[in-house]
Amino acid sequence: MSFNPQPVIILVEPQMGENIGMCARAMLNCGLDRLRLVRPRDGWPNAAAKATAADADVVIGKVEVYASLADAVADCHHVVATSARDRSLPIPLLNSGEAAGKVADWSGAGQQVAVIFGPEASGLDNDAISRAEILMRFETNPDFSSLNLAQSVLLFGWEWRSAEAGGRQSGATADLQEAASRKELEQFFNRLESNLEERGFFLTPELKPTTLKSLRSIFSRSAVSEKEVKLLQGMLTALLREKRE
Amino acid sequence: MSFNPQPVIILVEPQMGENIGMCARAMLNCGLDRLRLVRPRDGWPNAAAKATAADADVVIGKVEVYASLADAVADCHHVVATSARDRSLPIPLLNSGEAAGKVADWSGAGQQVAVIFGPEASGLDNDAISRAEILMRFETNPDFSSLNLAQSVLLFGWEWRSAEAGGRQSGATADLQEAASRKELEQFFNRLESNLEERGFFLTPELKPTTLKSLRSIFSRSAVSEKEVKLLQGMLTALLREKRE
């Protein structure tokens, strides 16, 4: 992986091209230019996005499109998810300033960070959330908290820029080294899932997705290192062995 | 003046109703709800503003409209102007975090603060700038710095909310007490102007506006107290007296 201290912004299933364009503008305002899209509703390229982005078309021009969020975060070491809602998954919830401080620290250590934003109407679903190491919350007026997509991207970018400009302390030190890429973690998790499946772990098909998300979240939010993924794989291998007599 | 710790947001000659509506939303996201308009292009009330504001119509519903910026800031003790541009007037330029810290300090001391934003296309003109005590700059990417009106309002509101939430130190202490209202300052300034006029101070009509702005800025940015306005008035009175033999 080439060193690039800038986090990638990932929009999951964005609907309006205009909003993608506004996000590109907000990103570039803050010095961010790496935008990834997962299943944009109206396909890609998108004329409305380009028109709205105007002078920020440098961002639009190098957008990367992915068929799944798993693919979009495969090369990332850390995933931050934006969510205003309380979640069933016990993922650490940070305010945007704290989260941006962590992102800056991680990036500064040469690690790739993804910051993911959900679709306009619904926000991120629990499958996406379960891939996150931390949740980022924007502490808006509790009586009127709804930010649109481009506003959320702007506020994250703004906090990131402040954090980069210096001095925000996040306390992120222990997890700065050796975080595994999400691809390595996903390989482990897929192996875990198929083995669980084969062993009748999932009592009903209906319950499987929820169970998987809860499981995934445990690994996602713990910022496991490469060494630890190897350990998990070894653990899994061991568990799959026949019991020795 | 009734105690109200919230700054007023003033849009000078806003053009699009949609932008006024988006500003109202951004304000309410940050817990701000006092919006003033100076000469809105399409008049007031404005259906587009109301439609765009949607659930933030509580802000729209109590908008105050003024015929001049002087009127709009008359009851204010401190005026902060947003400006990305370098100006000829030597007004202290703060980044948005520092400026928001000052605003929070002033408001906390029961003083009325105005934060003024210019028209979409052009920004604030020098007449407006000359009324400001401090200029606030958003430190965006220098290669792509243009924020739209609602984005600027959002970022100020966000910084203000952070400052209110606690702990941002601005160093504003000496100027916390007794700042004069802008009405008092304006009365002094108008008296000064007419007396200067009567005395042939302005060499040509063409030069007068620029000269006045430079003069006004000197008083505007010095956060004069009520006591000091009285002193200035007294000084002016004295200067206008016949020289004693």
Short mmCIF file of C-alpha atoms in Angstrom, two decimals:
data_model
loop_
_atom_site.label_atom_id
_atom_site.label_comp_id
_atom_site.label_asym_id
_atom_site.label_seq_id
_atom_site.Cartn_x
_atom_site.Cartn_y
_atom_site.Cartn_z
CA MET A 1 0.00 0.00 0.00
CA SER A 2 1.34 3.37 -0.88
CA PHE A 3 1.54 5.85 1.94
CA ASN A 4 -1.24 8.35 1.84
CA PRO A 5 -2.23 10.12 5.01
CA GLN A 6 -5.62 11.15 3.76
CA PRO A 7 -8.74 9.27 4.84
CA VAL A 8 -11.10 8.03 2.13
CA ILE A 9 -14.69 9.19 2.29
CA ILE A 10 -17.15 6.44 1.39
CA LEU A 11 -20.76 7.16 0.48
CA VAL A 12 -22.87 4.03 0.77
CA GLU A 13 -25.73 3.87 -1.75
CA PRO A 14 -26.00 7.61 -2.29
CA GLN A 15 -29.17 8.55 -4.13
CA MET A 16 -28.95 12.03 -5.63
CA GLY A 17 -26.10 12.94 -7.94
CA GLU A 18 -26.41 16.52 -6.67
CA ASN A 19 -25.59 15.33 -3.18
CA ILE A 20 -22.51 13.49 -4.41
CA GLY A 21 -21.41 16.71 -6.09
CA MET A 22 -22.02 18.72 -2.93
CA CYS A 23 -20.04 16.18 -0.93
CA ALA A 24 -17.16 16.50 -3.38
CA ARG A 25 -17.20 20.27 -2.90
CA ALA A 26 -17.33 19.99 0.89
CA MET A 27 -14.45 17.51 0.81
CA LEU A 28 -12.26 19.70 -1.33
CA ASN A 29 -13.07 22.71 0.87
CA CYS A 30 -11.39 20.75 3.63
CA GLY A 31 -8.53 19.41 1.52
CA LEU A 32 -9.95 15.91 1.07
CA ASP A 33 -10.11 14.41 -2.41
CA ARG A 34 -10.46 10.62 -2.15
CA LEU A 35 -14.11 9.67 -2.64
CA ARG A 36 -15.50 6.15 -2.96
CA LEU A 37 -19.07 5.20 -3.79
CA VAL A 38 -20.80 1.93 -2.99
CA ARG A 39 -23.68 1.14 -5.37
CA PRO A 40 -24.70 4.72 -6.24
CA ARG A 41 -28.40 4.58 -7.09
CA ASP A 42 -28.12 6.28 -10.46
CA GLY A 43 -24.91 4.59 -11.56
CA TRP A 44 -21.62 6.20 -12.41
CA PRO A 45 -20.50 8.51 -13.96
CA ASN A 46 -23.30 10.86 -13.01
CA ALA A 47 -23.83 14.12 -14.89
CA ALA A 48 -25.66 15.80 -12.00
CA ALA A 49 -22.80 15.02 -9.64
CA LYS A 50 -20.28 16.49 -12.04
CA ALA A 51 -22.36 19.61 -12.65
CA THR A 52 -22.94 20.25 -8.95
CA ALA A 53 -19.31 19.62 -8.07
CA ALA A 54 -18.28 22.34 -10.56
CA ASP A 55 -14.68 23.24 -9.72
CA ALA A 56 -14.44 20.25 -7.42
CA ASP A 57 -14.57 17.96 -10.44
CA VAL A 58 -11.03 16.91 -9.60
CA VAL A 59 -12.64 14.86 -6.83
CA ILE A 60 -15.39 13.53 -9.11
CA GLY A 61 -12.86 12.60 -11.77
CA LYS A 62 -11.12 10.06 -9.59
CA VAL A 63 -14.07 8.61 -7.72
CA GLU A 64 -13.81 4.85 -7.18
CA VAL A 65 -17.00 2.79 -7.35
CA TYR A 66 -17.49 -0.48 -5.50
CA ALA A 67 -20.13 -3.21 -5.56
CA SER A 68 -19.96 -3.70 -1.81
CA LEU A 69 -18.85 -1.89 1.30
CA ALA A 70 -16.60 -4.84 2.10
CA ASP A 71 -14.71 -4.22 -1.14
CA ALA A 72 -14.62 -0.47 -0.54
CA VAL A 73 -12.91 -0.86 2.85
CA ALA A 74 -10.75 -3.87 1.93
CA ASP A 75 -7.50 -1.88 1.88
CA CYS A 76 -8.36 0.14 4.99
CA HIS A 77 -7.00 -0.42 8.47
CA HIS A 78 -9.65 1.53 10.32
CA VAL A 79 -13.31 2.19 9.61
CA VAL A 80 -15.28 5.04 11.13
CA ALA A 81 -19.04 5.07 10.62
CA THR A 82 -21.27 8.11 10.95
CA SER A 83 -24.44 7.47 12.83
CA ALA A 84 -26.80 9.68 14.75
CA ARG A 85 -28.79 6.77 16.04
CA ASP A 86 -28.37 4.55 19.02
CA ARG A 87 -27.41 1.10 17.89
CA SER A 88 -27.74 -2.35 19.25
CA LEU A 89 -24.08 -2.98 18.55
CA PRO A 90 -21.74 -1.95 21.36
CA ILE A 91 -19.35 0.13 19.29
CA PRO A 92 -17.55 3.05 20.90
CA LEU A 93 -19.37 6.29 20.11
CA LEU A 94 -17.19 9.40 19.76
CA ASN A 95 -18.10 12.96 18.98
CA SER A 96 -16.82 14.23 15.66
CA GLY A 97 -13.88 16.11 17.14
CA GLU A 98 -12.61 13.07 19.00
CA ALA A 99 -13.18 10.84 15.99
CA ALA A 100 -11.37 13.24 13.68
CA GLY A 101 -8.46 13.28 16.11
CA LYS A 102 -8.22 9.51 15.94
CA VAL A 103 -8.43 9.59 12.15
CA ALA A 104 -5.61 12.12 12.01
CA ASP A 105 -3.50 10.02 14.34
CA TRP A 106 -4.06 6.86 12.34
CA SER A 107 -3.40 8.63 9.06
CA GLY A 108 -0.30 10.16 10.51
CA ALA A 109 0.98 6.67 11.28
CA GLY A 110 0.56 5.76 7.60
CA GLN A 111 -2.60 3.73 8.06
CA GLN A 112 -5.55 3.90 5.72
CA VAL A 113 -8.76 5.15 7.28
CA ALA A 114 -12.26 5.00 5.80
CA VAL A 115 -15.05 7.28 6.96
CA ILE A 116 -18.40 5.97 5.80
CA PHE A 117 -21.70 7.82 5.33
CA GLY A 118 -25.07 6.23 4.67
CA PRO A 119 -27.81 6.91 2.13
CA GLU A 120 -29.62 10.25 2.38
CA ALA A 121 -32.92 9.00 3.71
CA SER A 122 -31.99 6.14 5.96
CA GLY A 123 -28.40 6.41 7.10
CA LEU A 124 -26.14 3.39 7.48
CA ASP A 125 -27.74 0.04 8.13
CA ASN A 126 -26.52 -2.36 10.77
CA ASP A 127 -24.50 -4.39 8.29
CA ALA A 128 -22.42 -1.31 7.52
CA ILE A 129 -22.27 -0.31 11.17
CA SER A 130 -20.99 -3.74 12.11
CA ARG A 131 -17.86 -3.09 10.07
CA ALA A 132 -16.97 0.00 12.06
CA GLU A 133 -14.32 0.31 14.69
CA ILE A 134 -15.81 3.51 16.04
CA LEU A 135 -19.01 5.42 15.49
CA MET A 136 -18.86 9.15 14.98
CA ARG A 137 -21.70 11.33 16.15
CA PHE A 138 -22.28 14.97 15.30
CA GLU A 139 -23.46 16.70 18.42
CA THR A 140 -26.10 18.88 16.87
CA ASN A 141 -29.14 20.35 18.57
CA PRO A 142 -30.99 17.32 19.96
CA ASP A 143 -34.30 18.94 18.99
CA PHE A 144 -33.19 19.39 15.38
CA SER A 145 -30.36 17.04 14.67
CA SER A 146 -30.81 16.07 11.03
CA LEU A 147 -27.87 17.02 8.86
CA ASN A 148 -27.94 16.35 5.16
CA LEU A 149 -25.24 14.24 3.56
CA ALA A 150 -23.04 17.08 2.34
CA GLN A 151 -23.33 18.89 5.68
CA SER A 152 -22.16 15.78 7.51
CA VAL A 153 -19.23 15.37 5.14
CA LEU A 154 -18.39 19.06 5.58
CA LEU A 155 -18.42 18.85 9.37
CA PHE A 156 -16.26 15.74 9.39
CA GLY A 157 -13.85 17.32 6.92
CA TRP A 158 -13.76 20.46 9.00
CA GLU A 159 -12.95 18.56 12.19
CA TRP A 160 -10.36 16.50 10.35
CA ARG A 161 -8.75 19.65 9.01
CA SER A 162 -8.64 21.12 12.52
CA ALA A 163 -7.14 17.92 13.86
CA GLU A 164 -4.55 17.86 11.08
CA ALA A 165 -3.73 21.50 11.66
CA GLY A 166 -2.49 20.40 14.96
CA GLY A 167 -2.74 19.70 18.49
CA ARG A 168 -6.00 17.90 18.97
CA GLN A 169 -5.22 15.08 21.34
CA SER A 170 -7.17 11.92 20.85
CA GLY A 171 -5.43 9.54 23.17
CA ALA A 172 -5.05 7.08 20.32
CA THR A 173 -1.64 5.60 20.81
CA ALA A 174 -1.88 1.95 21.68
CA ASP A 175 -3.72 1.18 18.46
CA LEU A 176 -1.41 3.07 16.15
CA GLN A 177 0.77 0.20 15.08
CA GLU A 178 0.10 -2.78 12.91
CA ALA A 179 -3.66 -2.56 12.49
CA ALA A 180 -4.71 -5.21 10.03
CA SER A 181 -6.19 -4.19 6.74
CA ARG A 182 -9.88 -4.86 6.47
CA LYS A 183 -9.22 -7.36 3.72
CA GLU A 184 -7.28 -9.56 6.11
CA LEU A 185 -9.97 -9.22 8.72
CA GLU A 186 -12.68 -9.98 6.17
CA GLN A 187 -10.88 -13.12 5.05
CA PHE A 188 -10.86 -14.29 8.60
CA PHE A 189 -14.47 -13.37 9.10
CA ASN A 190 -15.67 -15.06 5.93
CA ARG A 191 -13.86 -18.18 6.92
CA LEU A 192 -15.43 -17.97 10.34
CA GLU A 193 -18.87 -17.50 8.88
CA SER A 194 -18.73 -20.39 6.43
CA ASN A 195 -17.43 -22.67 9.10
CA LEU A 196 -20.15 -21.62 11.46
CA GLU A 197 -22.68 -22.15 8.74
CA GLU A 198 -21.40 -25.60 8.03
CA ARG A 199 -21.70 -26.41 11.68
CA GLY A 200 -25.28 -25.34 12.10
CA PHE A 201 -24.37 -22.36 14.26
CA PHE A 202 -27.17 -20.25 12.85
CA LEU A 203 -30.35 -21.62 14.30
CA THR A 204 -32.65 -20.08 11.69
CA PRO A 205 -31.97 -18.31 8.39
CA GLU A 206 -33.91 -15.34 9.73
CA LEU A 207 -31.61 -14.87 12.69
CA LYS A 208 -28.39 -15.32 10.77
CA PRO A 209 -27.87 -11.74 9.54
CA THR A 210 -28.31 -10.23 12.98
CA THR A 211 -26.04 -12.77 14.58
CA LEU A 212 -23.39 -12.19 11.93
CA LYS A 213 -23.49 -8.44 12.41
CA SER A 214 -23.02 -8.72 16.12
CA LEU A 215 -20.11 -11.06 15.58
CA ARG A 216 -18.52 -8.91 12.93
CA SER A 217 -18.79 -5.86 15.09
CA ILE A 218 -16.78 -7.48 17.83
CA PHE A 219 -13.81 -7.87 15.52
CA SER A 220 -14.36 -4.65 13.62
CA ARG A 221 -14.26 -2.36 16.58
CA SER A 222 -11.27 -3.89 18.28
CA ALA A 223 -8.71 -2.56 15.80
CA VAL A 224 -7.00 -5.87 15.48
CA SER A 225 -3.44 -5.93 14.25
CA GLU A 226 -2.07 -8.10 11.47
CA LYS A 227 -0.48 -10.26 14.07
CA GLU A 228 -3.82 -10.63 15.78
CA VAL A 229 -5.61 -11.61 12.60
CA LYS A 230 -3.05 -14.32 12.11
CA LEU A 231 -3.73 -15.37 15.67
CA LEU A 232 -7.47 -15.43 15.03
CA GLN A 233 -6.95 -17.48 11.90
CA GLY A 234 -4.78 -19.87 13.87
CA MET A 235 -7.38 -20.02 16.56
CA LEU A 236 -10.03 -20.82 14.00
CA THR A 237 -7.86 -23.48 12.40
CA ALA A 238 -7.34 -25.03 15.78
CA LEU A 239 -11.01 -24.96 16.60
CA LEU A 240 -11.85 -26.64 13.32
CA ARG A 241 -9.53 -29.50 13.98
CA GLU A 242 -10.84 -32.76 15.17
CA LYS A 243 -10.57 -33.07 18.83
CA ARG A 244 -7.50 -35.10 19.70
CA GLU A 245 -8.02 -38.24 21.61
CA MET B 1 -32.06 44.91 26.76
CA SER B 2 -33.27 41.50 27.83
CA PHE B 3 -30.61 38.95 28.55
CA ASN B 4 -30.21 36.50 25.73
CA PRO B 5 -26.95 34.66 25.34
CA GLN B 6 -27.52 33.69 21.75
CA PRO B 7 -25.81 35.59 18.94
CA VAL B 8 -27.99 36.86 16.09
CA ILE B 9 -27.12 35.72 12.59
CA ILE B 10 -27.49 38.50 10.03
CA LEU B 11 -27.65 37.83 6.30
CA VAL B 12 -26.93 40.98 4.33
CA GLU B 13 -28.81 41.17 1.03
CA PRO B 14 -29.32 37.43 0.61
CA GLN B 15 -30.48 36.53 -2.87
CA MET B 16 -32.03 33.08 -3.00
CA GLY B 17 -34.87 32.15 -0.69
CA GLU B 18 -33.60 28.56 -0.76
CA ASN B 19 -30.33 29.71 0.76
CA ILE B 20 -32.13 31.55 3.54
CA GLY B 21 -34.02 28.34 4.25
CA MET B 22 -30.81 26.29 4.28
CA CYS B 23 -29.23 28.82 6.64
CA ALA B 24 -32.22 28.49 8.96
CA ARG B 25 -31.75 24.71 8.99
CA ALA B 26 -28.02 24.96 9.63
CA MET B 27 -28.66 27.42 12.46
CA LEU B 28 -31.22 25.23 14.15
CA ASN B 29 -28.92 22.20 13.78
CA CYS B 30 -26.53 24.12 15.99
CA GLY B 31 -29.17 25.47 18.38
CA LEU B 32 -29.29 28.98 16.94
CA ASP B 33 -32.66 30.51 16.07
CA ARG B 34 -32.33 34.29 15.82
CA LEU B 35 -32.05 35.29 12.17
CA ARG B 36 -32.08 38.82 10.77
CA LEU B 37 -32.16 39.81 7.13
CA VAL B 38 -31.01 43.07 5.62
CA ARG B 39 -32.75 43.91 2.34
CA PRO B 40 -33.42 40.35 1.12
CA ARG B 41 -33.52 40.53 -2.68
CA ASP B 42 -36.89 38.84 -3.11
CA GLY B 43 -38.62 40.51 -0.19
CA TRP B 44 -40.10 38.90 2.86
CA PRO B 45 -41.87 36.59 3.62
CA ASN B 46 -40.38 34.25 1.06
CA ALA B 47 -42.13 31.01 0.12
CA ALA B 48 -38.94 29.31 -1.10
CA ALA B 49 -37.21 30.06 2.19
CA LYS B 50 -40.06 28.60 4.16
CA ALA B 51 -40.26 25.50 1.97
CA THR B 52 -36.53 24.83 2.16
CA ALA B 53 -36.40 25.40 5.88
CA ALA B 54 -39.05 22.70 6.38
CA ASP B 55 -38.98 21.77 10.06
CA ALA B 56 -36.75 24.75 10.78
CA ASP B 57 -39.69 27.05 10.06
CA VAL B 58 -39.56 28.09 13.70
CA VAL B 59 -36.50 30.13 12.69
CA ILE B 60 -38.16 31.49 9.56
CA GLY B 61 -41.28 32.42 11.51
CA LYS B 62 -39.48 34.93 13.69
CA VAL B 63 -37.05 36.40 11.17
CA GLU B 64 -36.54 40.14 11.59
CA VAL B 65 -36.06 42.23 8.46
CA TYR B 66 -34.12 45.50 8.37
CA ALA B 67 -33.64 48.22 5.83
CA SER B 68 -29.99 48.69 6.72
CA LEU B 69 -27.19 46.84 8.43
CA ALA B 70 -26.83 49.78 10.81
CA ASP B 71 -30.39 49.15 12.01
CA ALA B 72 -29.84 45.41 12.19
CA VAL B 73 -26.88 45.75 14.54
CA ALA B 74 -28.19 48.75 16.50
CA ASP B 75 -28.89 46.75 19.66
CA CYS B 76 -25.69 44.71 19.42
CA HIS B 77 -22.55 45.24 21.45
CA HIS B 78 -20.23 43.27 19.22
CA VAL B 79 -20.19 42.66 15.49
CA VAL B 80 -18.31 39.81 13.83
CA ALA B 81 -18.06 39.82 10.04
CA THR B 82 -17.31 36.82 7.90
CA SER B 83 -14.83 37.46 5.17
CA ALA B 84 -12.48 35.25 3.21
CA ARG B 85 -10.81 38.16 1.55
CA ASP B 86 -7.98 40.37 2.60
CA ARG B 87 -9.27 43.82 3.32
CA SER B 88 -7.86 47.24 3.32
CA LEU B 89 -9.25 47.86 6.78
CA PRO B 90 -6.97 46.81 9.61
CA ILE B 91 -9.50 44.71 11.53
CA PRO B 92 -8.28 41.75 13.60
CA LEU B 93 -8.73 38.53 11.63
CA LEU B 94 -9.51 35.40 13.64
CA ASN B 95 -10.11 31.85 12.58
CA SER B 96 -13.63 30.60 13.15
CA GLY B 97 -12.79 28.67 16.30
CA GLU B 98 -11.19 31.71 17.94
CA ALA B 99 -14.02 33.96 16.80
CA ALA B 100 -16.66 31.56 18.10
CA GLY B 101 -14.86 31.47 21.44
CA LYS B 102 -15.06 35.25 21.67
CA VAL B 103 -18.73 35.21 20.71
CA ALA B 104 -19.46 32.64 23.41
CA ASP B 105 -17.57 34.71 25.98
CA TRP B 106 -19.41 37.87 25.04
CA SER B 107 -22.77 36.16 25.02
CA GLY B 108 -21.98 34.57 28.34
CA ALA B 109 -21.47 38.04 29.77
CA GLY B 110 -24.96 39.00 28.62
CA GLN B 111 -23.86 41.05 25.65
CA GLN B 112 -25.56 40.93 22.29
CA VAL B 113 -23.40 39.70 19.44
CA ALA B 114 -24.15 39.88 15.71
CA VAL B 115 -22.45 37.62 13.18
CA ILE B 116 -22.91 38.95 9.69
CA PHE B 117 -22.71 37.14 6.36
CA GLY B 118 -22.67 38.76 2.93
CA PRO B 119 -24.62 38.12 -0.27
CA GLU B 120 -24.03 34.80 -2.03
CA ALA B 121 -22.05 36.07 -4.97
CA SER B 122 -20.02 38.90 -3.59
CA GLY B 123 -19.63 38.59 0.16
CA LEU B 124 -19.70 41.57 2.47
CA ASP B 125 -18.73 44.95 1.08
CA ASN B 126 -16.39 47.34 2.81
CA ASP B 127 -19.21 49.35 4.33
CA ALA B 128 -20.39 46.25 6.18
CA ILE B 129 -16.85 45.22 7.05
CA SER B 130 -16.18 48.64 8.50
CA ARG B 131 -18.81 47.96 11.17
CA ALA B 132 -17.05 44.86 12.40
CA GLU B 133 -15.02 44.50 15.54
CA ILE B 134 -13.41 41.32 14.32
CA LEU B 135 -13.31 39.44 11.04
CA MET B 136 -13.85 35.71 11.05
CA ARG B 137 -12.14 33.53 8.49
CA PHE B 138 -12.90 29.90 7.71
CA GLU B 139 -9.58 28.16 7.18
CA THR B 140 -10.59 26.00 4.27
CA ASN B 141 -8.32 24.53 1.63
CA PRO B 142 -6.57 27.57 0.10
CA ASP B 143 -6.87 25.97 -3.34
CA PHE B 144 -10.64 25.54 -2.98
CA SER B 145 -11.88 27.86 -0.33
CA SER B 146 -15.34 28.87 -1.50
CA LEU B 147 -18.07 27.95 0.94
CA ASN B 148 -21.68 28.65 0.13
CA LEU B 149 -23.77 30.76 2.46
CA ALA B 150 -25.43 27.90 4.36
CA GLN B 151 -22.11 26.07 4.72
CA SER B 152 -20.54 29.17 6.26
CA VAL B 153 -23.44 29.56 8.65
CA LEU B 154 -23.21 25.87 9.54
CA LEU B 155 -19.49 26.04 10.28
CA PHE B 156 -19.88 29.14 12.43
CA GLY B 157 -22.80 27.55 14.27
CA TRP B 158 -20.80 24.40 14.76
CA GLU B 159 -17.83 26.25 16.22
CA TRP B 160 -20.13 28.32 18.41
CA ARG B 161 -21.81 25.17 19.67
CA SER B 162 -18.41 23.66 20.47
CA ALA B 163 -17.36 26.84 22.25
CA GLU B 164 -20.59 26.92 24.24
CA ALA B 165 -20.24 23.26 25.12
CA GLY B 166 -17.24 24.31 26.99
CA GLY B 167 -13.70 24.96 27.44
CA ARG B 168 -12.56 26.75 24.36
CA GLN B 169 -10.38 29.54 25.64
CA SER B 170 -10.43 32.73 23.67
CA GLY B 171 -8.53 35.10 25.87
CA ALA B 172 -11.39 37.56 25.65
CA THR B 173 -11.58 39.02 29.10
CA ALA B 174 -10.62 42.66 29.09
CA ASP B 175 -13.41 43.51 26.65
CA LEU B 176 -16.16 41.61 28.42
CA GLN B 177 -17.64 44.47 30.37
CA GLU B 178 -19.63 47.47 29.31
CA ALA B 179 -19.31 47.28 25.55
CA ALA B 180 -21.49 49.98 24.07
CA SER B 181 -24.43 49.03 21.92
CA ARG B 182 -23.94 49.74 18.26
CA LYS B 183 -26.75 52.25 18.39
CA GLU B 184 -24.79 54.40 20.78
CA LEU B 185 -21.70 54.09 18.66
CA GLU B 186 -23.67 54.88 15.52
CA GLN B 187 -25.09 58.00 17.11
CA PHE B 188 -21.60 59.16 17.84
CA PHE B 189 -20.41 58.26 14.38
CA ASN B 190 -23.27 60.00 12.61
CA ARG B 191 -22.64 63.09 14.61
CA LEU B 192 -18.97 62.87 13.76
CA GLU B 193 -19.73 62.45 10.08
CA SER B 194 -22.13 65.35 9.79
CA ASN B 195 -19.77 67.60 11.62
CA LEU B 196 -16.91 66.55 9.41
CA GLU B 197 -19.10 67.15 6.40
CA GLU B 198 -20.02 70.60 7.57
CA ARG B 199 -16.40 71.38 8.01
CA GLY B 200 -15.29 70.34 4.56
CA PHE B 201 -13.35 67.33 5.83
CA PHE B 202 -14.20 65.25 2.76
CA LEU B 203 -12.14 66.66 -0.05
CA THR B 204 -14.29 65.16 -2.84
CA PRO B 205 -17.66 63.40 -2.84
CA GLU B 206 -15.96 60.43 -4.51
CA LEU B 207 -13.52 59.94 -1.69
CA LYS B 208 -16.04 60.37 1.09
CA PRO B 209 -17.36 56.78 1.32
CA THR B 210 -13.90 55.25 1.55
CA THR B 211 -12.78 57.76 4.13
CA LEU B 212 -15.91 57.15 6.20
CA LYS B 213 -15.41 53.40 6.14
CA SER B 214 -11.87 53.67 7.33
CA LEU B 215 -12.97 55.97 10.11
CA ARG B 216 -15.88 53.82 11.11
CA SER B 217 -13.73 50.73 11.25
CA ILE B 218 -11.44 52.34 13.77
CA PHE B 219 -14.29 52.71 16.23
CA SER B 220 -16.07 49.52 15.28
CA ARG B 221 -13.20 47.19 15.96
CA SER B 222 -12.12 48.69 19.23
CA ALA B 223 -15.08 47.33 21.22
CA VAL B 224 -15.70 50.62 22.89
CA SER B 225 -17.60 50.67 26.14
CA GLU B 226 -20.59 52.85 26.95
CA LYS B 227 -18.34 54.95 29.06
CA GLU B 228 -15.98 55.35 26.14
CA VAL B 229 -18.74 56.36 23.74
CA LYS B 230 -19.70 59.06 26.18
CA LEU B 231 -16.09 60.08 26.24
CA LEU B 232 -15.98 60.18 22.45
CA GLN B 233 -19.12 62.27 22.38
CA GLY B 234 -17.61 64.57 24.93
CA MET B 235 -14.44 64.75 22.91
CA LEU B 236 -16.43 65.59 19.82
CA THR B 237 -18.40 68.23 21.68
CA ALA B 238 -15.19 69.73 22.88
CA LEU B 239 -13.67 69.71 19.46
CA LEU B 240 -16.72 71.43 18.04
CA ARG B 241 -16.53 74.25 20.50
CA GLU B 242 -15.05 77.51 19.55
CA LYS B 243 -11.49 77.75 20.56
CA ARG B 244 -11.30 79.61 23.78
CA GLU B 245 -9.27 82.73 23.77
#
